[in-house]
């Protein structure tokens, strides 16, 4: 049988989760802590697949300002109806369903708890299935495999649950003619959002994934001589210690939405589009010295690779401290036990790369994973791109904060699927 490389993306498999628990230690002998990018899976997974920062590949938070091209334009009249008629489960589900149909988007589609009144101002970042060639606006792993004529099979939440993927993957690992088997497992993220404080439960859940992946490994090894496995993640999971209703503070400023400003409250950050001097002054006054977090300046946002040439993602960005959850937010009102999307310098935000063969010493950031996989396939590395953050891009040393020594620090220290939600769509991707 031909050689096989098994690439496994385990959403939210954090370094802090895995470093104290057994996880294929005998198979995955090279184990790396990876710094992630600021944001959520909607930005971090495209970064893994393209080797580029969000400012380069363009995918960041799921919602961005685009009133002209919003798939929710048709709902403009609904915002004038009494709130109770549109802000209910049935109406919101219908709005999501119709918008998805009208848009033709095939990527991850959710409206979370974004208010119906302001939905028509927003578009969704993930318009296509990112686990297929052409899923991003720049070359991804799948474009590179296709261009090189390397056959692969990909199994994701678009077609299967984690249990289904782990049930069918051993057979594919033994029988497939493809050179790459790509598995995206999203269920651990969902589990950790609710149970990250339950150490024994996390151990048990991790053991379930370990057993499943061991069956894949052993099936491949029994069928062929040359098998390699790379397990990697997009981010970790930070235990939530307290929640805060930032929208209440902002609402009390007496500013008008959307005449003065437009807010987007994600779980760990508040993004604002600001249209008047009055709003700029009031918001700056409130947020510049707020106990929950900080307004990030352009220098730091650039260093983190999330500064964009236009204003689609924000005019101003307020990031909460690790362990604070904005709740309620436009992502929902669940008081999650764990969350991600904090500053990448937070140790519990770290991702992993676990490999069955030795990996280049310098791999320590999720932007490096693609090159590891391209090396594995004997393909040339991704083209360096102008505009990449330079020194300090890992966010280890934000301005004014002393850098922590990673090694010392390490020792001392909703409906299932991606981004605490998920959807079903058939057919795993398959290259020609
Ligand atoms: Zn998540």
CSV table of C-alpha atoms and ligand atoms in Angstrom, one decimal:
chain,number,residue,atom,x,y,z
A,1,UNK,CA,0.0,0.0,0.0
A,2,UNK,CA,1.1,3.6,-0.6
A,3,UNK,CA,2.3,5.8,2.2
A,4,UNK,CA,-0.3,7.7,4.2
A,5,UNK,CA,-0.2,10.9,6.2
A,6,UNK,CA,-2.9,11.4,8.7
A,7,UNK,CA,-3.6,15.1,9.6
A,8,UNK,CA,-6.0,15.6,12.5
A,9,UNK,CA,-7.3,19.0,13.5
A,10,UNK,CA,-8.7,18.8,17.0
A,11,UNK,CA,-10.6,22.0,17.8
A,12,UNK,CA,-9.5,23.4,21.2
A,13,UNK,CA,-6.9,20.8,22.0
A,14,UNK,CA,-4.9,23.2,24.2
A,15,UNK,CA,-1.4,22.7,25.3
A,16,UNK,CA,-2.5,23.1,28.9
A,17,UNK,CA,-5.1,20.3,28.4
A,18,UNK,CA,-2.8,17.8,26.8
A,19,UNK,CA,0.5,18.4,28.6
A,20,UNK,CA,-0.5,16.7,31.8
A,21,UNK,CA,-2.5,13.9,30.3
A,22,UNK,CA,-1.5,10.9,28.2
A,23,UNK,CA,-2.4,11.4,24.5
A,24,UNK,CA,-0.7,9.0,22.1
A,25,UNK,CA,2.6,9.8,23.8
A,26,UNK,CA,4.2,6.6,22.3
A,27,UNK,CA,3.1,7.5,18.8
A,28,UNK,CA,3.3,11.3,18.7
A,29,UNK,CA,6.8,11.7,19.9
A,30,UNK,CA,7.5,15.3,18.9
A,31,UNK,CA,5.2,17.6,20.9
A,32,UNK,CA,5.0,21.4,20.5
A,33,UNK,CA,3.3,24.2,22.2
A,34,UNK,CA,2.0,26.6,19.6
A,35,UNK,CA,1.0,30.2,20.1
A,36,UNK,CA,-2.4,31.0,18.4
A,37,UNK,CA,-3.7,34.1,16.8
A,38,UNK,CA,-6.1,36.5,18.4
A,39,UNK,CA,-9.7,35.6,17.6
A,40,UNK,CA,-11.8,32.4,17.3
A,41,UNK,CA,-11.7,29.3,15.1
A,42,UNK,CA,-13.1,31.3,12.2
A,43,UNK,CA,-9.7,33.1,12.1
A,44,UNK,CA,-7.4,30.4,13.5
A,45,UNK,CA,-8.4,27.5,11.3
A,46,UNK,CA,-7.8,29.5,8.0
A,47,UNK,CA,-4.5,30.4,9.6
A,48,UNK,CA,-3.6,26.8,10.1
A,49,UNK,CA,-4.7,25.9,6.5
A,50,UNK,CA,-2.9,28.8,4.8
A,51,UNK,CA,0.1,29.6,7.1
A,52,UNK,CA,-1.0,33.2,7.1
A,53,UNK,CA,-2.3,35.7,9.6
A,54,UNK,CA,-5.9,36.9,9.5
A,55,UNK,CA,-4.8,40.3,8.2
A,56,UNK,CA,-3.3,38.4,5.2
A,57,UNK,CA,-6.0,35.7,4.5
A,58,UNK,CA,-8.9,38.0,5.4
A,59,UNK,CA,-10.8,35.6,7.6
A,60,UNK,CA,-11.3,36.7,11.2
A,61,UNK,CA,-14.4,37.0,13.3
A,62,UNK,CA,-17.5,35.5,11.7
A,63,UNK,CA,-19.4,38.8,11.5
A,64,UNK,CA,-18.1,41.8,9.7
A,65,UNK,CA,-19.5,45.1,8.5
A,66,UNK,CA,-20.9,45.0,5.0
A,67,UNK,CA,-24.3,46.5,4.6
A,68,UNK,CA,-24.1,46.4,0.7
A,69,UNK,CA,-23.5,42.7,0.5
A,70,UNK,CA,-25.1,41.4,3.7
A,71,UNK,CA,-27.0,38.1,3.2
A,72,UNK,CA,-29.5,39.6,5.8
A,73,UNK,CA,-30.4,42.7,3.6
A,74,UNK,CA,-33.8,41.3,3.1
A,75,UNK,CA,-34.6,41.5,6.8
A,76,UNK,CA,-34.2,45.3,6.9
A,77,UNK,CA,-38.0,45.8,7.3
A,78,UNK,CA,-38.1,43.4,10.2
A,79,UNK,CA,-36.1,45.7,12.5
A,80,UNK,CA,-39.1,48.1,12.6
A,81,UNK,CA,-41.4,45.4,13.9
A,82,UNK,CA,-42.0,45.0,17.7
A,83,UNK,CA,-39.0,43.2,19.2
A,84,UNK,CA,-41.1,40.3,20.5
A,85,UNK,CA,-42.2,39.4,16.9
A,86,UNK,CA,-38.6,39.0,15.6
A,87,UNK,CA,-36.5,38.3,18.7
A,88,UNK,CA,-37.7,34.8,19.4
A,89,UNK,CA,-36.5,31.4,18.6
A,90,UNK,CA,-38.8,30.6,15.8
A,91,UNK,CA,-38.4,33.9,13.9
A,92,UNK,CA,-34.6,33.8,14.3
A,93,UNK,CA,-34.4,30.2,13.1
A,94,UNK,CA,-36.4,31.2,10.0
A,95,UNK,CA,-34.2,34.2,9.4
A,96,UNK,CA,-31.1,32.1,9.5
A,97,UNK,CA,-32.6,29.4,7.3
A,98,UNK,CA,-33.8,31.9,4.6
A,99,UNK,CA,-30.6,33.9,4.7
A,100,UNK,CA,-28.5,30.8,4.2
A,101,UNK,CA,-30.6,29.7,1.3
A,102,UNK,CA,-30.6,33.2,-0.4
A,103,UNK,CA,-26.8,33.7,0.2
A,104,UNK,CA,-25.8,30.3,-1.2
A,105,UNK,CA,-23.0,30.2,1.4
A,106,UNK,CA,-21.7,26.7,2.1
A,107,UNK,CA,-19.4,27.5,5.0
A,108,UNK,CA,-20.2,27.7,8.7
A,109,UNK,CA,-23.4,29.7,9.0
A,110,UNK,CA,-24.8,31.0,12.3
A,111,UNK,CA,-26.5,34.2,13.4
A,112,UNK,CA,-25.8,33.4,17.1
A,113,UNK,CA,-27.7,36.1,19.1
A,114,UNK,CA,-26.9,39.1,16.8
A,115,UNK,CA,-29.9,41.4,17.1
A,116,UNK,CA,-32.3,41.2,14.1
A,117,UNK,CA,-32.4,45.1,13.9
A,118,UNK,CA,-28.7,45.3,13.0
A,119,UNK,CA,-28.2,42.0,11.2
A,120,UNK,CA,-28.6,43.6,7.7
A,121,UNK,CA,-25.4,45.6,8.3
A,122,UNK,CA,-23.3,42.4,8.6
A,123,UNK,CA,-21.9,39.8,6.3
A,124,UNK,CA,-20.4,36.4,7.3
A,125,UNK,CA,-16.8,35.7,6.8
A,126,UNK,CA,-17.0,32.0,5.9
A,127,UNK,CA,-18.8,31.9,2.5
A,128,UNK,CA,-17.5,28.6,1.3
A,129,UNK,CA,-16.5,25.2,2.8
A,130,UNK,CA,-12.9,26.0,3.9
A,131,UNK,CA,-12.0,22.3,3.8
A,132,UNK,CA,-12.2,22.3,0.0
A,133,UNK,CA,-9.9,23.8,-2.6
A,134,UNK,CA,-10.9,27.4,-3.2
A,135,UNK,CA,-12.4,27.7,0.4
A,136,UNK,CA,-10.1,30.7,1.2
A,137,UNK,CA,-9.2,33.7,-1.0
A,138,UNK,CA,-5.6,32.5,-0.8
A,139,UNK,CA,-4.0,29.1,-1.3
A,140,UNK,CA,-4.8,26.6,1.5
A,141,UNK,CA,-3.5,23.1,2.2
A,142,UNK,CA,-6.2,21.7,0.0
A,143,UNK,CA,-5.3,24.0,-3.0
A,144,UNK,CA,-1.7,22.9,-2.6
A,145,UNK,CA,-2.5,19.2,-2.5
A,146,UNK,CA,-4.8,19.6,-5.5
A,147,UNK,CA,-2.2,21.5,-7.5
A,148,UNK,CA,0.4,18.8,-6.8
A,149,UNK,CA,-1.9,16.1,-7.8
A,150,UNK,CA,-1.9,14.5,-4.3
A,151,UNK,CA,-5.1,12.7,-3.5
A,152,UNK,CA,-6.7,13.2,-0.1
A,153,UNK,CA,-9.8,12.5,1.8
A,154,UNK,CA,-11.2,15.1,4.3
A,155,UNK,CA,-13.9,14.4,6.9
A,156,UNK,CA,-15.4,17.3,8.9
A,157,UNK,CA,-18.5,18.4,10.7
A,158,UNK,CA,-20.0,19.3,7.3
A,159,UNK,CA,-20.7,15.6,6.8
A,160,UNK,CA,-20.1,13.7,10.0
A,161,UNK,CA,-20.0,13.8,13.8
A,162,UNK,CA,-16.8,13.1,15.6
A,163,UNK,CA,-18.0,9.6,16.5
A,164,UNK,CA,-18.8,8.9,12.9
A,165,UNK,CA,-15.4,10.2,11.7
A,166,UNK,CA,-13.6,8.1,14.3
A,167,UNK,CA,-15.6,5.1,13.3
A,168,UNK,CA,-15.0,5.3,9.6
A,169,UNK,CA,-11.4,6.7,9.6
A,170,UNK,CA,-9.7,3.4,10.6
A,171,UNK,CA,-11.2,1.7,7.5
A,172,UNK,CA,-10.2,4.6,5.3
A,173,UNK,CA,-6.7,4.6,6.8
A,174,UNK,CA,-6.3,0.9,5.8
A,175,UNK,CA,-8.0,0.9,2.4
A,176,UNK,CA,-7.7,4.4,0.9
A,177,UNK,CA,-5.6,5.0,-2.1
A,178,UNK,CA,-5.2,8.7,-1.0
A,179,UNK,CA,-1.9,10.0,0.3
A,180,UNK,CA,-3.5,12.2,3.0
A,181,UNK,CA,-6.4,11.6,5.4
A,182,UNK,CA,-7.6,14.9,6.9
A,183,UNK,CA,-9.8,14.7,9.9
A,184,UNK,CA,-11.4,17.7,11.7
A,185,UNK,CA,-12.8,16.9,15.1
A,186,UNK,CA,-14.9,19.7,16.6
A,187,UNK,CA,-16.5,18.0,19.6
A,188,UNK,CA,-13.8,18.5,22.2
A,189,UNK,CA,-14.3,22.3,21.8
A,190,UNK,CA,-17.9,21.9,22.6
A,191,UNK,CA,-17.2,19.7,25.6
A,192,UNK,CA,-14.6,22.0,27.0
A,193,UNK,CA,-16.8,25.1,26.8
A,194,UNK,CA,-19.1,23.4,29.3
A,195,UNK,CA,-16.8,21.2,31.3
A,196,UNK,CA,-13.2,22.6,31.3
A,197,UNK,CA,-13.3,22.9,35.1
A,198,UNK,CA,-14.0,19.1,35.4
A,199,UNK,CA,-10.5,17.7,35.3
A,200,UNK,CA,-11.6,14.1,35.5
A,201,UNK,CA,-14.2,14.6,32.8
A,202,UNK,CA,-11.7,16.2,30.6
A,203,UNK,CA,-9.3,13.3,31.1
A,204,UNK,CA,-12.0,10.9,30.2
A,205,UNK,CA,-13.0,12.8,27.1
A,206,UNK,CA,-9.4,13.1,25.9
A,207,UNK,CA,-9.0,9.4,26.4
A,208,UNK,CA,-12.0,8.8,24.1
A,209,UNK,CA,-10.3,10.8,21.4
A,210,UNK,CA,-7.0,9.1,22.1
A,211,UNK,CA,-8.5,5.7,21.7
A,212,UNK,CA,-10.2,6.7,18.5
A,213,UNK,CA,-7.1,8.1,16.9
A,214,UNK,CA,-5.1,5.1,18.1
A,215,UNK,CA,-7.5,2.9,16.1
A,216,UNK,CA,-6.8,5.0,13.0
A,217,UNK,CA,-3.1,4.8,13.5
A,218,UNK,CA,-3.0,1.1,14.1
A,219,UNK,CA,-5.3,0.4,11.1
A,220,UNK,CA,-3.0,2.4,8.9
A,221,UNK,CA,0.1,0.7,10.3
A,222,UNK,CA,-1.3,-2.7,9.9
A,223,UNK,CA,-2.0,-2.0,6.2
A,224,UNK,CA,1.2,-0.1,5.1
A,225,UNK,CA,4.8,0.5,6.0
A,226,UNK,CA,5.0,4.3,5.8
A,227,UNK,CA,2.5,6.1,8.0
A,228,UNK,CA,2.8,9.5,9.6
A,229,UNK,CA,0.4,11.3,11.9
A,230,UNK,CA,0.2,15.0,12.8
A,231,UNK,CA,-2.3,16.2,15.4
A,232,UNK,CA,-2.8,19.9,15.7
A,233,UNK,CA,-5.2,22.5,17.1
A,234,UNK,CA,-6.4,26.0,16.5
A,235,UNK,CA,-6.4,27.3,20.1
A,236,UNK,CA,-6.7,26.2,23.7
A,237,UNK,CA,-9.5,26.7,26.3
A,238,UNK,CA,-9.3,29.2,29.1
A,239,UNK,CA,-11.4,28.5,32.3
A,240,UNK,CA,-13.9,31.3,32.8
A,241,UNK,CA,-13.8,32.8,36.2
A,242,UNK,CA,-16.4,35.6,35.9
A,243,UNK,CA,-18.8,37.1,33.5
A,244,UNK,CA,-19.5,40.7,32.7
A,245,UNK,CA,-22.3,42.6,30.9
A,246,UNK,CA,-20.3,45.2,29.0
A,247,UNK,CA,-23.3,46.0,26.8
A,248,UNK,CA,-25.1,47.4,29.9
A,249,UNK,CA,-22.2,49.8,30.5
A,250,UNK,CA,-22.1,50.9,26.9
A,251,UNK,CA,-25.9,51.2,26.7
A,252,UNK,CA,-25.9,53.5,29.7
A,253,UNK,CA,-23.8,56.1,27.7
A,254,UNK,CA,-27.0,57.3,25.9
A,255,UNK,CA,-25.6,56.8,22.4
A,256,UNK,CA,-27.8,55.8,19.5
A,257,UNK,CA,-27.4,52.6,17.5
A,258,UNK,CA,-26.6,52.8,14.6
A,259,UNK,CA,-26.5,56.6,14.2
A,260,UNK,CA,-23.7,57.1,16.7
A,261,UNK,CA,-22.1,53.6,16.8
A,262,UNK,CA,-22.6,49.9,16.0
A,263,UNK,CA,-21.5,47.3,18.5
A,264,UNK,CA,-20.6,43.6,18.0
A,265,UNK,CA,-20.2,41.8,21.3
A,266,UNK,CA,-18.3,38.6,20.8
A,267,UNK,CA,-17.5,36.3,23.8
A,268,UNK,CA,-14.2,37.9,24.7
A,269,UNK,CA,-14.1,41.1,22.7
A,270,UNK,CA,-16.3,44.1,21.9
A,271,UNK,CA,-15.9,45.6,18.5
A,272,UNK,CA,-17.3,49.0,17.7
A,273,UNK,CA,-17.9,51.0,14.5
A,274,UNK,CA,-18.0,54.6,15.5
A,275,UNK,CA,-19.7,57.3,13.5
A,276,UNK,CA,-19.7,60.4,15.6
A,277,UNK,CA,-17.2,62.4,17.7
A,278,UNK,CA,-19.6,62.2,20.6
A,279,UNK,CA,-19.6,58.4,20.5
A,280,UNK,CA,-15.8,58.2,20.1
A,281,UNK,CA,-15.3,60.4,23.2
A,282,UNK,CA,-17.8,58.5,25.3
A,283,UNK,CA,-16.6,55.0,24.3
A,284,UNK,CA,-13.0,55.9,24.8
A,285,UNK,CA,-13.7,57.4,28.2
A,286,UNK,CA,-15.5,54.2,29.3
A,287,UNK,CA,-13.1,51.6,27.8
A,288,UNK,CA,-9.7,53.2,28.1
A,289,UNK,CA,-9.6,52.5,31.8
A,290,UNK,CA,-12.1,49.7,32.2
A,291,UNK,CA,-11.3,46.9,34.8
A,292,UNK,CA,-12.4,44.1,32.5
A,293,UNK,CA,-9.9,44.6,29.7
A,294,UNK,CA,-8.2,47.0,27.3
A,295,UNK,CA,-8.6,48.9,24.0
A,296,UNK,CA,-5.9,47.5,21.7
A,297,UNK,CA,-4.0,50.0,19.7
A,298,UNK,CA,-3.0,49.7,16.1
A,299,UNK,CA,0.6,48.8,16.9
A,300,UNK,CA,-0.5,45.8,18.9
A,301,UNK,CA,-3.3,44.7,16.5
A,302,UNK,CA,-0.7,44.8,13.7
A,303,UNK,CA,1.7,42.8,15.7
A,304,UNK,CA,-1.0,40.2,16.4
A,305,UNK,CA,-1.8,40.0,12.6
A,306,UNK,CA,-5.4,41.3,13.0
A,307,UNK,CA,-5.1,44.8,11.7
A,308,UNK,CA,-7.0,45.2,8.5
A,309,UNK,CA,-6.7,47.7,5.7
A,310,UNK,CA,-10.4,48.5,5.8
A,311,UNK,CA,-12.8,48.9,8.7
A,312,UNK,CA,-14.9,45.8,8.1
A,313,UNK,CA,-14.0,44.1,11.4
A,314,UNK,CA,-13.9,47.1,13.7
A,315,UNK,CA,-13.1,50.7,14.3
A,316,UNK,CA,-12.2,50.1,17.9
A,317,UNK,CA,-11.5,46.8,19.6
A,318,UNK,CA,-11.9,46.1,23.3
A,319,UNK,CA,-10.4,42.8,24.5
A,320,UNK,CA,-11.3,41.4,27.9
A,321,UNK,CA,-8.8,39.9,30.3
A,322,UNK,CA,-8.3,36.1,30.3
A,323,UNK,CA,-11.0,34.4,32.3
A,324,UNK,CA,-13.6,37.1,31.8
A,325,UNK,CA,-16.6,36.2,29.6
A,326,UNK,CA,-18.8,38.9,28.0
A,327,UNK,CA,-22.2,37.7,29.0
A,328,UNK,CA,-24.7,38.2,27.6
A,329,UNK,CA,-23.1,38.9,24.3
A,330,UNK,CA,-24.1,38.6,20.7
A,331,UNK,CA,-22.7,35.1,20.8
A,332,UNK,CA,-25.4,34.1,23.4
A,333,UNK,CA,-26.2,34.2,27.1
A,334,UNK,CA,-24.8,30.9,28.2
A,335,UNK,CA,-22.4,31.2,31.1
A,336,UNK,CA,-19.7,28.9,29.6
A,337,UNK,CA,-17.2,27.2,31.8
A,338,UNK,CA,-14.5,27.8,29.3
A,339,UNK,CA,-13.8,30.2,26.4
A,340,UNK,CA,-11.1,31.0,23.9
A,341,UNK,CA,-10.4,34.2,22.0
A,342,UNK,CA,-8.2,35.9,24.7
A,343,UNK,CA,-4.8,37.5,24.1
A,344,UNK,CA,-2.4,34.9,22.6
A,345,UNK,CA,0.0,35.6,25.4
A,346,UNK,CA,-2.4,33.8,27.8
A,347,UNK,CA,-0.9,30.3,28.5
A,348,UNK,CA,-4.2,28.5,28.3
A,349,UNK,CA,-4.8,29.9,24.8
A,350,UNK,CA,-1.8,27.8,23.4
A,351,UNK,CA,-2.5,25.2,20.8
A,352,UNK,CA,-0.4,22.1,20.0
A,353,UNK,CA,1.3,20.2,17.2
A,354,UNK,CA,1.9,16.6,18.0
A,355,UNK,CA,3.8,14.6,15.4
A,356,UNK,CA,4.9,11.0,14.9
A,357,UNK,CA,8.1,12.2,13.3
A,358,UNK,CA,10.6,15.0,14.2
A,359,UNK,CA,9.5,18.5,13.4
A,360,UNK,CA,11.7,21.5,12.6
A,361,UNK,CA,12.9,23.2,15.8
A,362,UNK,CA,11.5,26.6,15.0
A,363,UNK,CA,7.9,25.5,14.9
A,364,UNK,CA,6.1,27.4,17.7
A,365,UNK,CA,3.1,29.2,16.2
A,366,UNK,CA,0.0,28.0,14.4
A,367,UNK,CA,1.2,29.9,11.2
A,368,UNK,CA,4.0,27.3,11.0
A,369,UNK,CA,1.8,24.2,10.8
A,370,UNK,CA,1.1,24.4,7.0
A,371,UNK,CA,4.9,24.3,6.3
A,372,UNK,CA,5.2,21.2,8.4
A,373,UNK,CA,2.5,19.5,6.4
A,374,UNK,CA,4.0,20.7,3.1
A,375,UNK,CA,7.4,19.4,4.1
A,376,UNK,CA,5.7,16.1,4.9
A,377,UNK,CA,4.4,16.0,1.4
A,378,UNK,CA,7.7,17.0,-0.1
A,379,UNK,CA,6.1,20.3,-1.4
A,380,UNK,CA,7.7,23.7,-1.4
A,381,UNK,CA,6.8,25.9,1.5
A,382,UNK,CA,4.2,28.6,1.4
A,383,UNK,CA,5.3,31.9,-0.3
A,384,UNK,CA,6.3,34.5,2.2
A,385,UNK,CA,3.8,37.4,1.9
A,386,UNK,CA,4.3,41.1,2.4
A,387,UNK,CA,2.6,42.4,5.4
A,388,UNK,CA,3.3,39.6,7.8
A,389,UNK,CA,3.8,40.7,11.4
A,390,UNK,CA,7.5,40.8,12.3
A,391,UNK,CA,9.1,40.4,15.6
A,392,UNK,CA,6.8,39.9,18.5
A,393,UNK,CA,4.0,38.5,16.2
A,394,UNK,CA,3.3,35.8,18.8
A,395,UNK,CA,1.9,38.4,21.1
A,396,UNK,CA,4.2,37.2,23.9
A,397,UNK,CA,5.2,40.7,24.8
A,398,UNK,CA,2.4,43.2,24.4
A,399,UNK,CA,3.5,46.8,24.8
A,400,UNK,CA,4.3,47.7,28.4
A,401,UNK,CA,4.0,44.2,29.7
A,402,UNK,CA,7.2,42.2,30.5
A,403,UNK,CA,7.7,39.1,28.4
A,404,UNK,CA,7.2,35.8,30.2
A,405,UNK,CA,9.6,33.0,29.7
A,406,UNK,CA,7.5,30.3,28.0
A,407,UNK,CA,9.4,27.4,29.5
A,408,UNK,CA,9.3,28.7,33.0
A,409,UNK,CA,5.7,29.8,32.6
A,410,UNK,CA,4.7,26.3,31.3
A,411,UNK,CA,6.0,24.6,34.4
A,412,UNK,CA,4.7,27.1,36.8
A,413,UNK,CA,2.3,28.0,35.8
A,414,UNK,CA,-23.6,25.1,21.3
A,415,UNK,CA,-25.3,22.8,19.3
A,416,UNK,CA,-22.2,20.8,18.7
A,417,UNK,CA,-19.5,21.6,16.1
A,418,UNK,CA,-17.2,24.5,15.4
A,419,UNK,CA,-17.3,27.6,17.6
A,420,UNK,CA,-19.7,26.1,20.1
A,421,UNK,CA,-22.2,25.4,17.3
A,422,UNK,CA,-22.4,23.4,14.1
A,423,UNK,CA,-24.3,22.4,11.0
A,424,UNK,CA,-24.6,19.4,8.8
A,425,UNK,CA,-23.7,19.2,5.1
A,426,UNK,CA,-23.0,16.0,3.2
A,427,UNK,CA,-20.1,14.6,1.3
A,428,UNK,CA,-16.5,14.6,2.4
A,429,UNK,CA,-14.1,16.4,0.2
A,430,UNK,CA,-12.0,14.3,-2.2
A,431,UNK,CA,-9.3,15.2,-4.6
A,432,UNK,CA,-9.2,14.0,-8.1
B,1,LIG,ZN1,-15.2,27.1,20.8
